[in-house]
Amino acid sequence: MAVEMYYHDYLQLDKILNAQFPESDKKNLSAHDEMLFIIIHQAYELWFKQLHHEVDSVAVIMKEPALNDNSPELQTVVHRLNRIAVILRVLVQQVDILETMTPMDFLDFRDMLRPASGFQSWQFKQLEAKLGLKFQHRQGQEYYISKLREEHIDIIKKAESGKSLLKLLNAWLERMPLAPSSDSKEGKESFWNDYRNRYQDSLDEVEKNNLSLFDEIFFEKTNGQQTQDNEQRSLSAKACRAALFIMLYRGYPLLQLPFQLLNALLEIDEQLSSWRYRHMNMVHRMIGTRIGTGGSSGKDYLKGAADKHYIFKEIAQLNSFLIERRKLPALLPELEKRLGFVAS
Ligand code: HEM
């Protein structure tokens, strides 16, 4: 006869509830808040695990060579990306709980943890890499993994060399079938020439330089002078044109989900950034300008990471190239039909 499932066993509570061992207890010293400190870190790590579960599943779907914009898979991708953003929002709020611990409460046990630090959270660094943070964009390249065990460094390096969500996004955007091409054979009448002219008309005198950036990003034209480091870019010109097209014409049925996908990635970046800033301010409040237990410069390192570690910044940048809805070029009737619901 099958054994009846029991809540305690199903959730492995024996393991989870017996996994808190405050250092202060071992030393017979009083540090009431160390339990909170351990549990909050464990809760974060569990949520990081769930985030990996979601990101991995999204990557599996996006790796499929023919992910159809109008398919159930795309809905699943958007749904899970939105879930990731919601979890991250909760992780930001959790800082509130930790902030009920005062700097003096923390000092009761802080020295006992050295040199351990959240800096060694390999799940966090692996998550950044899986989403698309490149080694070249890392703050503290020379030491961001220096405090980690070999086996954890390998995990992060593997994620950095694999197909990140950002790379998969690039491939998906590049194969988007409906975005108008930039084919010069279409001459001056091409959609993108028309759009470029309209964008130029929308620019303020002091923004005129935006046009060369436009040419660089959407047409890979550099005019001899390169303002962006193309080596560092993850999205190709073709992918950027597709993403801009999605943003501009997102009201059409076929583009609604693709737009939500892009929007969810921006939301993830914003929530990650909010977490970094909340964590950094909490650190400042807790230890002032002292170095971290992980040995970094503390707040200064965290500020650098917060400024540099935006993962989907190339998508956010595309918002500089939008024009007013009422000035959008009209689409060819054939394309307009293809972007709508197909009636039999
Ligand atoms: C009293 C509370 C905390 C303090 C004072 C603190 C302090 C710091 C400091 C100073 C750093 C920079 C590295 C170092 O030198 O140690 C750091 C990094 C980090 N901490 Fe915390 N932390 C606290 C709580 C947390 C919590 C609850 C988490 C949740 C997992 C966390 C996750 C991280 C992560 C992921 C990093 C690496 C960030 C990056 O490399 O961009 N920390 N922390």
mmCIF file of C-alpha atoms and ligand atoms in Angstrom:
data_model
loop_
_atom_site.group_PDB
_atom_site.id
_atom_site.type_symbol
_atom_site.label_atom_id
_atom_site.label_comp_id
_atom_site.label_asym_id
_atom_site.label_seq_id
_atom_site.Cartn_x
_atom_site.Cartn_y
_atom_site.Cartn_z
ATOM 1 C CA MET A 1 0.000 0.000 0.000
ATOM 2 C CA ALA A 2 1.343 3.443 -0.921
ATOM 3 C CA VAL A 3 2.461 5.551 2.036
ATOM 4 C CA GLU A 4 0.318 8.614 2.567
ATOM 5 C CA MET A 5 2.171 11.844 1.883
ATOM 6 C CA TYR A 6 2.867 13.887 4.999
ATOM 7 C CA TYR A 7 3.437 17.680 4.930
ATOM 8 C CA HIS A 8 6.610 17.577 7.038
ATOM 9 C CA ASP A 9 8.202 14.897 4.851
ATOM 10 C CA TYR A 10 7.085 16.358 1.537
ATOM 11 C CA LEU A 11 8.784 19.653 2.386
ATOM 12 C CA GLN A 12 11.871 18.015 3.901
ATOM 13 C CA LEU A 13 11.375 20.161 6.975
ATOM 14 C CA ASP A 14 13.795 17.987 8.910
ATOM 15 C CA LYS A 15 16.570 19.361 6.743
ATOM 16 C CA ILE A 16 15.362 22.921 6.365
ATOM 17 C CA LEU A 17 14.425 23.559 9.999
ATOM 18 C CA ASN A 18 17.618 22.008 11.253
ATOM 19 C CA ALA A 19 19.921 24.027 9.079
ATOM 20 C CA GLN A 20 20.449 27.089 11.310
ATOM 21 C CA PHE A 21 23.577 27.056 13.424
ATOM 22 C CA PRO A 22 24.436 30.522 14.765
ATOM 23 C CA GLU A 23 28.169 30.913 15.365
ATOM 24 C CA SER A 24 27.350 32.875 18.517
ATOM 25 C CA ASP A 25 25.583 29.783 19.993
ATOM 26 C CA LYS A 26 28.669 27.682 19.365
ATOM 27 C CA LYS A 27 30.734 30.238 21.238
ATOM 28 C CA ASN A 28 28.147 30.651 23.951
ATOM 29 C CA LEU A 29 27.866 34.366 23.273
ATOM 30 C CA SER A 30 24.613 36.244 23.125
ATOM 31 C CA ALA A 31 23.641 37.522 19.641
ATOM 32 C CA HIS A 32 19.884 37.313 19.312
ATOM 33 C CA ASP A 33 19.745 38.634 15.726
ATOM 34 C CA GLU A 34 22.074 36.060 14.212
ATOM 35 C CA MET A 35 19.090 33.717 13.741
ATOM 36 C CA LEU A 36 17.322 36.382 11.669
ATOM 37 C CA PHE A 37 20.512 36.951 9.682
ATOM 38 C CA ILE A 38 20.835 33.262 8.838
ATOM 39 C CA ILE A 39 17.180 32.727 8.006
ATOM 40 C CA ILE A 40 16.947 35.767 5.759
ATOM 41 C CA HIS A 41 19.986 34.660 3.774
ATOM 42 C CA GLN A 42 18.586 31.166 3.480
ATOM 43 C CA ALA A 43 15.250 32.563 2.298
ATOM 44 C CA TYR A 44 17.102 34.606 -0.359
ATOM 45 C CA GLU A 45 19.013 31.554 -1.535
ATOM 46 C CA LEU A 46 15.799 29.543 -1.827
ATOM 47 C CA TRP A 47 14.254 32.293 -3.955
ATOM 48 C CA PHE A 48 17.425 32.419 -6.051
ATOM 49 C CA LYS A 49 16.941 28.711 -6.657
ATOM 50 C CA GLN A 50 13.391 29.357 -7.858
ATOM 51 C CA LEU A 51 14.639 32.162 -10.118
ATOM 52 C CA HIS A 52 17.088 29.728 -11.709
ATOM 53 C CA HIS A 53 14.253 27.277 -12.227
ATOM 54 C CA GLU A 54 12.279 29.939 -14.110
ATOM 55 C CA VAL A 55 15.207 31.318 -16.117
ATOM 56 C CA ASP A 56 16.295 27.815 -17.169
ATOM 57 C CA SER A 57 12.813 26.938 -18.353
ATOM 58 C CA VAL A 58 12.559 30.160 -20.354
ATOM 59 C CA ALA A 59 15.960 29.471 -21.939
ATOM 60 C CA VAL A 60 14.861 25.972 -22.985
ATOM 61 C CA ILE A 61 11.851 27.410 -24.808
ATOM 62 C CA MET A 62 13.786 30.261 -26.391
ATOM 63 C CA LYS A 63 16.462 27.894 -27.657
ATOM 64 C CA GLU A 64 13.888 26.221 -29.875
ATOM 65 C CA PRO A 65 14.736 27.185 -33.434
ATOM 66 C CA ALA A 66 11.179 28.108 -34.366
ATOM 67 C CA LEU A 67 9.667 29.845 -31.372
ATOM 68 C CA ASN A 68 6.574 31.276 -32.989
ATOM 69 C CA ASP A 69 5.484 34.767 -31.941
ATOM 70 C CA ASN A 70 1.915 33.605 -31.957
ATOM 71 C CA SER A 71 2.438 30.345 -30.087
ATOM 72 C CA PRO A 72 1.568 29.158 -26.563
ATOM 73 C CA GLU A 73 5.327 28.991 -25.836
ATOM 74 C CA LEU A 74 5.708 32.722 -26.103
ATOM 75 C CA GLN A 75 2.917 33.180 -23.590
ATOM 76 C CA THR A 76 4.739 30.810 -21.230
ATOM 77 C CA VAL A 77 7.958 32.782 -21.617
ATOM 78 C CA VAL A 78 6.214 36.068 -20.820
ATOM 79 C CA HIS A 79 4.351 34.544 -17.886
ATOM 80 C CA ARG A 80 7.545 33.173 -16.314
ATOM 81 C CA LEU A 81 9.523 36.347 -16.903
ATOM 82 C CA ASN A 82 6.763 38.266 -15.146
ATOM 83 C CA ARG A 83 6.976 35.810 -12.269
ATOM 84 C CA ILE A 84 10.710 36.435 -12.026
ATOM 85 C CA ALA A 85 10.027 40.158 -11.738
ATOM 86 C CA VAL A 86 7.444 39.576 -8.995
ATOM 87 C CA ILE A 87 9.844 37.393 -6.989
ATOM 88 C CA LEU A 88 12.530 40.045 -7.318
ATOM 89 C CA ARG A 89 10.091 42.651 -6.024
ATOM 90 C CA VAL A 90 9.562 40.502 -2.924
ATOM 91 C CA LEU A 91 13.329 40.179 -2.516
ATOM 92 C CA VAL A 92 13.625 43.959 -2.488
ATOM 93 C CA GLN A 93 10.979 44.193 0.222
ATOM 94 C CA GLN A 94 12.686 41.567 2.352
ATOM 95 C CA VAL A 95 15.403 44.094 3.084
ATOM 96 C CA ASP A 96 12.812 45.755 5.377
ATOM 97 C CA ILE A 97 12.982 42.758 7.688
ATOM 98 C CA LEU A 98 16.768 42.805 7.870
ATOM 99 C CA GLU A 99 16.722 46.501 8.636
ATOM 100 C CA THR A 100 14.966 45.785 11.914
ATOM 101 C CA MET A 101 18.445 44.636 12.978
ATOM 102 C CA THR A 102 20.484 47.609 14.222
ATOM 103 C CA PRO A 103 24.211 48.075 13.576
ATOM 104 C CA MET A 104 24.902 47.232 17.243
ATOM 105 C CA ASP A 105 22.826 44.033 16.946
ATOM 106 C CA PHE A 106 24.922 43.124 13.911
ATOM 107 C CA LEU A 107 28.184 43.839 15.702
ATOM 108 C CA ASP A 108 27.210 41.189 18.271
ATOM 109 C CA PHE A 109 28.141 38.521 15.714
ATOM 110 C CA ARG A 110 29.640 40.221 12.642
ATOM 111 C CA ASP A 111 33.250 39.287 13.332
ATOM 112 C CA MET A 112 32.293 35.654 13.754
ATOM 113 C CA LEU A 113 31.315 35.354 10.085
ATOM 114 C CA ARG A 114 34.504 36.639 8.530
ATOM 115 C CA PRO A 115 35.443 36.137 5.735
ATOM 116 C CA ALA A 116 32.016 34.848 4.647
ATOM 117 C CA SER A 117 29.834 37.337 2.740
ATOM 118 C CA GLY A 118 26.839 37.521 0.403
ATOM 119 C CA PHE A 119 29.609 38.312 -2.074
ATOM 120 C CA GLN A 120 30.132 34.540 -2.172
ATOM 121 C CA SER A 121 26.557 33.890 -3.258
ATOM 122 C CA TRP A 122 27.379 31.892 -6.366
ATOM 123 C CA GLN A 123 23.684 31.496 -7.127
ATOM 124 C CA PHE A 124 23.370 35.281 -7.414
ATOM 125 C CA LYS A 125 26.390 35.641 -9.706
ATOM 126 C CA GLN A 126 25.284 32.656 -11.768
ATOM 127 C CA LEU A 127 21.859 34.251 -12.150
ATOM 128 C CA GLU A 128 23.377 37.514 -13.398
ATOM 129 C CA ALA A 129 25.444 35.548 -15.917
ATOM 130 C CA LYS A 130 22.509 33.438 -17.094
ATOM 131 C CA LEU A 131 20.484 36.576 -17.678
ATOM 132 C CA GLY A 132 23.306 38.075 -19.737
ATOM 133 C CA LEU A 133 25.790 39.978 -17.583
ATOM 134 C CA LYS A 134 29.120 39.610 -19.372
ATOM 135 C CA PHE A 135 32.446 39.280 -17.662
ATOM 136 C CA GLN A 136 33.626 42.486 -19.448
ATOM 137 C CA HIS A 137 30.839 44.435 -17.768
ATOM 138 C CA ARG A 138 31.553 43.202 -14.247
ATOM 139 C CA GLN A 139 32.549 45.516 -11.481
ATOM 140 C CA GLY A 140 35.721 44.277 -9.785
ATOM 141 C CA GLN A 141 36.576 41.774 -12.551
ATOM 142 C CA GLU A 142 39.787 40.910 -10.778
ATOM 143 C CA TYR A 143 38.106 39.836 -7.577
ATOM 144 C CA TYR A 144 34.377 39.195 -8.051
ATOM 145 C CA ILE A 145 35.036 35.444 -7.874
ATOM 146 C CA SER A 146 38.246 35.574 -5.849
ATOM 147 C CA LYS A 147 36.565 34.566 -2.602
ATOM 148 C CA LEU A 148 34.727 31.602 -4.057
ATOM 149 C CA ARG A 149 35.508 27.912 -4.003
ATOM 150 C CA GLU A 150 36.744 26.360 -7.242
ATOM 151 C CA GLU A 151 33.516 24.402 -7.762
ATOM 152 C CA HIS A 152 31.442 27.600 -7.504
ATOM 153 C CA ILE A 153 33.739 29.542 -9.823
ATOM 154 C CA ASP A 154 33.250 26.782 -12.403
ATOM 155 C CA ILE A 155 29.473 27.181 -12.160
ATOM 156 C CA ILE A 156 29.688 30.928 -12.792
ATOM 157 C CA LYS A 157 32.200 30.575 -15.640
ATOM 158 C CA LYS A 158 30.014 27.958 -17.281
ATOM 159 C CA ALA A 159 27.036 30.312 -17.118
ATOM 160 C CA GLU A 160 29.141 33.144 -18.559
ATOM 161 C CA SER A 161 30.187 31.041 -21.546
ATOM 162 C CA GLY A 162 26.711 29.616 -22.182
ATOM 163 C CA LYS A 163 23.743 31.024 -24.085
ATOM 164 C CA SER A 164 22.402 33.747 -21.834
ATOM 165 C CA LEU A 165 18.853 35.014 -22.018
ATOM 166 C CA LEU A 166 20.217 38.154 -23.661
ATOM 167 C CA LYS A 167 21.881 36.100 -26.412
ATOM 168 C CA LEU A 168 18.717 34.083 -26.919
ATOM 169 C CA LEU A 169 16.733 37.304 -27.104
ATOM 170 C CA ASN A 170 19.056 38.568 -29.823
ATOM 171 C CA ALA A 171 18.548 35.394 -31.868
ATOM 172 C CA TRP A 172 14.775 35.521 -31.390
ATOM 173 C CA LEU A 173 14.574 39.168 -32.431
ATOM 174 C CA GLU A 174 16.784 38.547 -35.453
ATOM 175 C CA ARG A 175 14.450 35.893 -36.784
ATOM 176 C CA MET A 176 11.302 37.919 -36.196
ATOM 177 C CA PRO A 177 9.661 37.625 -39.591
ATOM 178 C CA LEU A 178 7.494 40.734 -39.692
ATOM 179 C CA ALA A 179 9.843 43.625 -38.967
ATOM 180 C CA PRO A 180 10.511 45.614 -42.172
ATOM 181 C CA SER A 181 13.975 44.999 -43.572
ATOM 182 C CA SER A 182 16.590 47.711 -43.980
ATOM 183 C CA ASP A 183 17.233 46.614 -47.538
ATOM 184 C CA SER A 184 18.703 49.531 -49.467
ATOM 185 C CA LYS A 185 17.025 48.236 -52.631
ATOM 186 C CA GLU A 186 13.867 49.686 -51.206
ATOM 187 C CA GLY A 187 15.677 53.040 -51.497
ATOM 188 C CA LYS A 188 14.302 56.185 -49.940
ATOM 189 C CA GLU A 189 10.853 54.688 -49.674
ATOM 190 C CA SER A 190 11.938 52.014 -47.222
ATOM 191 C CA PHE A 191 10.226 51.960 -43.871
ATOM 192 C CA TRP A 192 13.421 52.646 -41.956
ATOM 193 C CA ASN A 193 14.467 55.596 -44.105
ATOM 194 C CA ASP A 194 11.066 57.090 -43.552
ATOM 195 C CA TYR A 195 11.261 56.381 -39.823
ATOM 196 C CA ARG A 196 14.760 57.854 -39.600
ATOM 197 C CA ASN A 197 13.538 61.113 -41.168
ATOM 198 C CA ARG A 198 10.645 61.322 -38.769
ATOM 199 C CA TYR A 199 12.941 60.629 -35.840
ATOM 200 C CA GLN A 200 15.328 63.344 -37.032
ATOM 201 C CA ASP A 201 12.438 65.843 -37.182
ATOM 202 C CA SER A 202 11.512 64.976 -33.592
ATOM 203 C CA LEU A 203 14.949 65.837 -32.198
ATOM 204 C CA ASP A 204 15.695 68.944 -30.248
ATOM 205 C CA GLU A 205 18.711 71.011 -31.359
ATOM 206 C CA VAL A 206 20.802 69.688 -28.454
ATOM 207 C CA GLU A 207 19.865 66.085 -29.284
ATOM 208 C CA LYS A 208 21.070 66.124 -32.890
ATOM 209 C CA ASN A 209 23.884 63.712 -32.068
ATOM 210 C CA ASN A 210 21.260 61.058 -31.421
ATOM 211 C CA LEU A 211 21.004 60.591 -35.166
ATOM 212 C CA SER A 212 24.511 59.172 -35.493
ATOM 213 C CA LEU A 213 23.741 56.862 -32.586
ATOM 214 C CA PHE A 214 20.554 55.847 -34.423
ATOM 215 C CA ASP A 215 22.596 54.966 -37.533
ATOM 216 C CA GLU A 216 25.092 53.072 -35.463
ATOM 217 C CA ILE A 217 22.572 51.027 -33.538
ATOM 218 C CA PHE A 218 20.080 50.282 -36.302
ATOM 219 C CA PHE A 219 22.331 50.255 -39.376
ATOM 220 C CA GLU A 220 25.787 49.583 -37.958
ATOM 221 C CA LYS A 221 26.992 52.758 -39.712
ATOM 222 C CA THR A 222 29.786 54.433 -37.839
ATOM 223 C CA ASN A 223 30.634 57.518 -39.999
ATOM 224 C CA GLY A 224 34.235 57.002 -39.033
ATOM 225 C CA GLN A 225 33.450 57.920 -35.463
ATOM 226 C CA GLN A 226 32.249 55.253 -33.121
ATOM 227 C CA THR A 227 30.302 56.390 -30.093
ATOM 228 C CA GLN A 228 29.358 52.917 -28.875
ATOM 229 C CA ASP A 229 31.747 50.084 -28.302
ATOM 230 C CA ASN A 230 30.301 47.497 -30.700
ATOM 231 C CA GLU A 231 32.468 44.792 -29.157
ATOM 232 C CA GLN A 232 30.523 45.288 -25.971
ATOM 233 C CA ARG A 233 27.073 45.182 -27.565
ATOM 234 C CA SER A 234 24.886 42.098 -27.323
ATOM 235 C CA LEU A 235 22.082 43.079 -29.691
ATOM 236 C CA SER A 236 22.729 43.285 -33.429
ATOM 237 C CA ALA A 237 21.322 46.057 -35.642
ATOM 238 C CA LYS A 238 18.772 43.613 -37.031
ATOM 239 C CA ALA A 239 17.640 42.615 -33.551
ATOM 240 C CA CYS A 240 17.408 46.266 -32.510
ATOM 241 C CA ARG A 241 15.242 47.125 -35.514
ATOM 242 C CA ALA A 242 12.912 44.244 -34.648
ATOM 243 C CA ALA A 243 12.720 45.350 -30.996
ATOM 244 C CA LEU A 244 12.036 48.969 -31.941
ATOM 245 C CA PHE A 245 9.363 47.855 -34.384
ATOM 246 C CA ILE A 246 7.708 45.805 -31.627
ATOM 247 C CA MET A 247 7.757 48.791 -29.275
ATOM 248 C CA LEU A 248 6.321 51.145 -31.894
ATOM 249 C CA TYR A 249 3.532 48.913 -33.170
ATOM 250 C CA ARG A 250 2.845 46.933 -30.000
ATOM 251 C CA GLY A 251 -0.908 47.593 -30.281
ATOM 252 C CA TYR A 252 -1.225 45.095 -33.141
ATOM 253 C CA PRO A 253 -2.339 41.656 -31.899
ATOM 254 C CA LEU A 254 0.728 39.797 -33.126
ATOM 255 C CA LEU A 255 3.102 42.187 -31.393
ATOM 256 C CA GLN A 256 1.429 42.319 -28.012
ATOM 257 C CA LEU A 257 3.201 39.317 -26.500
ATOM 258 C CA PRO A 258 6.593 40.246 -27.972
ATOM 259 C CA PHE A 259 6.153 43.676 -26.408
ATOM 260 C CA GLN A 260 5.281 42.154 -23.044
ATOM 261 C CA LEU A 261 8.413 40.034 -23.275
ATOM 262 C CA LEU A 262 10.619 43.097 -23.773
ATOM 263 C CA ASN A 263 8.785 44.927 -21.025
ATOM 264 C CA ALA A 264 9.233 42.017 -18.594
ATOM 265 C CA LEU A 265 13.005 42.086 -19.194
ATOM 266 C CA LEU A 266 13.090 45.801 -18.388
ATOM 267 C CA GLU A 267 11.066 45.114 -15.252
ATOM 268 C CA ILE A 268 13.557 42.405 -14.207
ATOM 269 C CA ASP A 269 16.447 44.831 -14.696
ATOM 270 C CA GLU A 270 14.640 47.503 -12.714
ATOM 271 C CA GLN A 271 13.882 45.152 -9.837
ATOM 272 C CA LEU A 272 17.452 43.832 -9.788
ATOM 273 C CA SER A 273 18.679 47.387 -9.688
ATOM 274 C CA SER A 274 16.237 48.243 -6.894
ATOM 275 C CA TRP A 275 17.579 45.287 -4.942
ATOM 276 C CA ARG A 276 21.161 46.462 -5.434
ATOM 277 C CA TYR A 277 20.335 49.964 -4.244
ATOM 278 C CA ARG A 278 18.321 48.768 -1.242
ATOM 279 C CA HIS A 279 21.070 46.335 -0.290
ATOM 280 C CA MET A 280 23.719 49.031 -0.726
ATOM 281 C CA ASN A 281 21.851 51.571 1.395
ATOM 282 C CA MET A 282 21.202 48.944 4.031
ATOM 283 C CA VAL A 283 24.931 48.114 4.037
ATOM 284 C CA HIS A 284 25.811 51.799 4.386
ATOM 285 C CA ARG A 285 23.444 52.120 7.305
ATOM 286 C CA MET A 286 24.729 48.919 8.896
ATOM 287 C CA ILE A 287 28.523 49.251 8.526
ATOM 288 C CA GLY A 288 29.048 52.823 7.274
ATOM 289 C CA THR A 289 32.176 52.919 5.130
ATOM 290 C CA ARG A 290 33.916 49.906 6.656
ATOM 291 C CA ILE A 291 35.085 47.188 4.295
ATOM 292 C CA GLY A 292 32.781 44.198 3.799
ATOM 293 C CA THR A 293 33.274 40.845 5.464
ATOM 294 C CA GLY A 294 34.051 39.620 1.922
ATOM 295 C CA GLY A 295 36.985 42.059 1.819
ATOM 296 C CA SER A 296 35.687 44.443 -0.883
ATOM 297 C CA SER A 297 35.584 48.212 -0.438
ATOM 298 C CA GLY A 298 32.013 47.655 0.800
ATOM 299 C CA LYS A 299 29.620 50.405 -0.240
ATOM 300 C CA ASP A 300 31.890 51.694 -3.054
ATOM 301 C CA TYR A 301 32.089 48.258 -4.660
ATOM 302 C CA LEU A 302 28.316 47.840 -4.389
ATOM 303 C CA LYS A 303 27.708 51.283 -5.936
ATOM 304 C CA GLY A 304 29.963 50.370 -8.885
ATOM 305 C CA ALA A 305 28.092 47.102 -9.400
ATOM 306 C CA ALA A 306 24.726 48.859 -9.146
ATOM 307 C CA ASP A 307 25.756 51.342 -11.843
ATOM 308 C CA LYS A 308 27.331 48.811 -14.206
ATOM 309 C CA HIS A 309 25.271 45.654 -13.885
ATOM 310 C CA TYR A 310 22.186 46.613 -15.892
ATOM 311 C CA ILE A 311 21.688 43.582 -18.093
ATOM 312 C CA PHE A 312 19.024 44.707 -20.546
ATOM 313 C CA LYS A 313 20.258 48.277 -20.935
ATOM 314 C CA GLU A 314 20.400 47.959 -24.720
ATOM 315 C CA ILE A 315 16.640 47.438 -24.727
ATOM 316 C CA ALA A 316 16.088 50.369 -22.367
ATOM 317 C CA GLN A 317 18.254 52.481 -24.689
ATOM 318 C CA LEU A 318 15.858 51.824 -27.587
ATOM 319 C CA ASN A 319 13.318 54.009 -25.846
ATOM 320 C CA SER A 320 15.472 56.980 -26.868
ATOM 321 C CA PHE A 321 14.482 56.315 -30.462
ATOM 322 C CA LEU A 322 10.698 56.320 -30.190
ATOM 323 C CA ILE A 323 8.550 58.981 -31.812
ATOM 324 C CA GLU A 324 5.032 60.122 -31.053
ATOM 325 C CA ARG A 325 2.395 57.550 -31.942
ATOM 326 C CA ARG A 326 0.519 59.954 -34.183
ATOM 327 C CA LYS A 327 3.643 60.479 -36.300
ATOM 328 C CA LEU A 328 4.369 56.797 -36.939
ATOM 329 C CA PRO A 329 4.673 55.761 -40.604
ATOM 330 C CA ALA A 330 1.549 53.965 -41.832
ATOM 331 C CA LEU A 331 2.232 50.292 -42.458
ATOM 332 C CA LEU A 332 1.671 48.675 -45.822
ATOM 333 C CA PRO A 333 -1.835 47.104 -45.884
ATOM 334 C CA GLU A 334 -0.374 43.643 -46.432
ATOM 335 C CA LEU A 335 1.839 43.927 -43.326
ATOM 336 C CA GLU A 336 -0.982 45.426 -41.282
ATOM 337 C CA LYS A 337 -3.125 42.438 -42.173
ATOM 338 C CA ARG A 338 -0.406 39.993 -41.114
ATOM 339 C CA LEU A 339 -0.031 41.711 -37.749
ATOM 340 C CA GLY A 340 -3.731 41.305 -36.976
ATOM 341 C CA PHE A 341 -5.843 38.361 -35.949
ATOM 342 C CA VAL A 342 -6.337 36.062 -38.894
ATOM 343 C CA ALA A 343 -10.015 35.706 -39.737
ATOM 344 C CA SER A 344 -10.946 32.679 -41.794
HETATM 345 C C1 HEM B 1 23.705 42.971 7.584
HETATM 346 C C2 HEM B 1 23.383 42.657 6.368
HETATM 347 C C3 HEM B 1 24.325 42.738 5.207
HETATM 348 C C4 HEM B 1 25.492 43.415 5.074
HETATM 349 C C5 HEM B 1 26.173 44.344 6.080
HETATM 350 C C6 HEM B 1 26.010 43.107 3.772
HETATM 351 C C7 HEM B 1 27.190 43.609 3.255
HETATM 352 C C8 HEM B 1 27.687 43.363 2.017
HETATM 353 C C9 HEM B 1 28.912 43.906 1.502
HETATM 354 C C10 HEM B 1 29.807 44.895 2.215
HETATM 355 C C11 HEM B 1 29.088 43.394 0.270
HETATM 356 C C12 HEM B 1 30.249 43.651 -0.670
HETATM 357 C C13 HEM B 1 31.179 42.481 -0.615
HETATM 358 C C14 HEM B 1 31.957 42.362 0.669
HETATM 359 O O1 HEM B 1 33.015 42.970 0.776
HETATM 360 O O2 HEM B 1 31.494 41.651 1.578
HETATM 361 C C15 HEM B 1 27.968 42.518 0.006
HETATM 362 C C16 HEM B 1 27.768 41.841 -1.177
HETATM 363 C C17 HEM B 1 26.684 41.062 -1.416
HETATM 364 N N1 HEM B 1 25.663 40.748 -0.551
HETATM 365 FE FE1 HEM B 1 25.382 41.540 1.267
HETATM 366 N N2 HEM B 1 25.139 42.282 3.121
HETATM 367 C C18 HEM B 1 24.102 42.014 3.977
HETATM 368 C C19 HEM B 1 23.001 41.218 3.697
HETATM 369 C C20 HEM B 1 22.805 40.518 2.546
HETATM 370 C C21 HEM B 1 21.676 39.661 2.269
HETATM 371 C C22 HEM B 1 20.487 39.389 3.192
HETATM 372 C C23 HEM B 1 21.878 39.134 1.062
HETATM 373 C C24 HEM B 1 20.969 38.154 0.391
HETATM 374 C C25 HEM B 1 21.403 37.123 -0.283
HETATM 375 C C26 HEM B 1 23.118 39.659 0.540
HETATM 376 C C27 HEM B 1 23.658 39.366 -0.684
HETATM 377 C C28 HEM B 1 24.793 39.932 -1.206
HETATM 378 C C29 HEM B 1 25.251 39.691 -2.541
HETATM 379 C C30 HEM B 1 24.567 38.831 -3.595
HETATM 380 C C31 HEM B 1 26.431 40.416 -2.689
HETATM 381 C C32 HEM B 1 27.271 40.500 -3.952
HETATM 382 C C33 HEM B 1 26.756 41.700 -4.743
HETATM 383 C C34 HEM B 1 27.524 41.947 -6.012
HETATM 384 O O3 HEM B 1 28.600 41.367 -6.218
HETATM 385 O O4 HEM B 1 27.034 42.772 -6.829
HETATM 386 N N3 HEM B 1 23.644 40.500 1.462
HETATM 387 N N4 HEM B 1 27.123 42.506 1.080
#
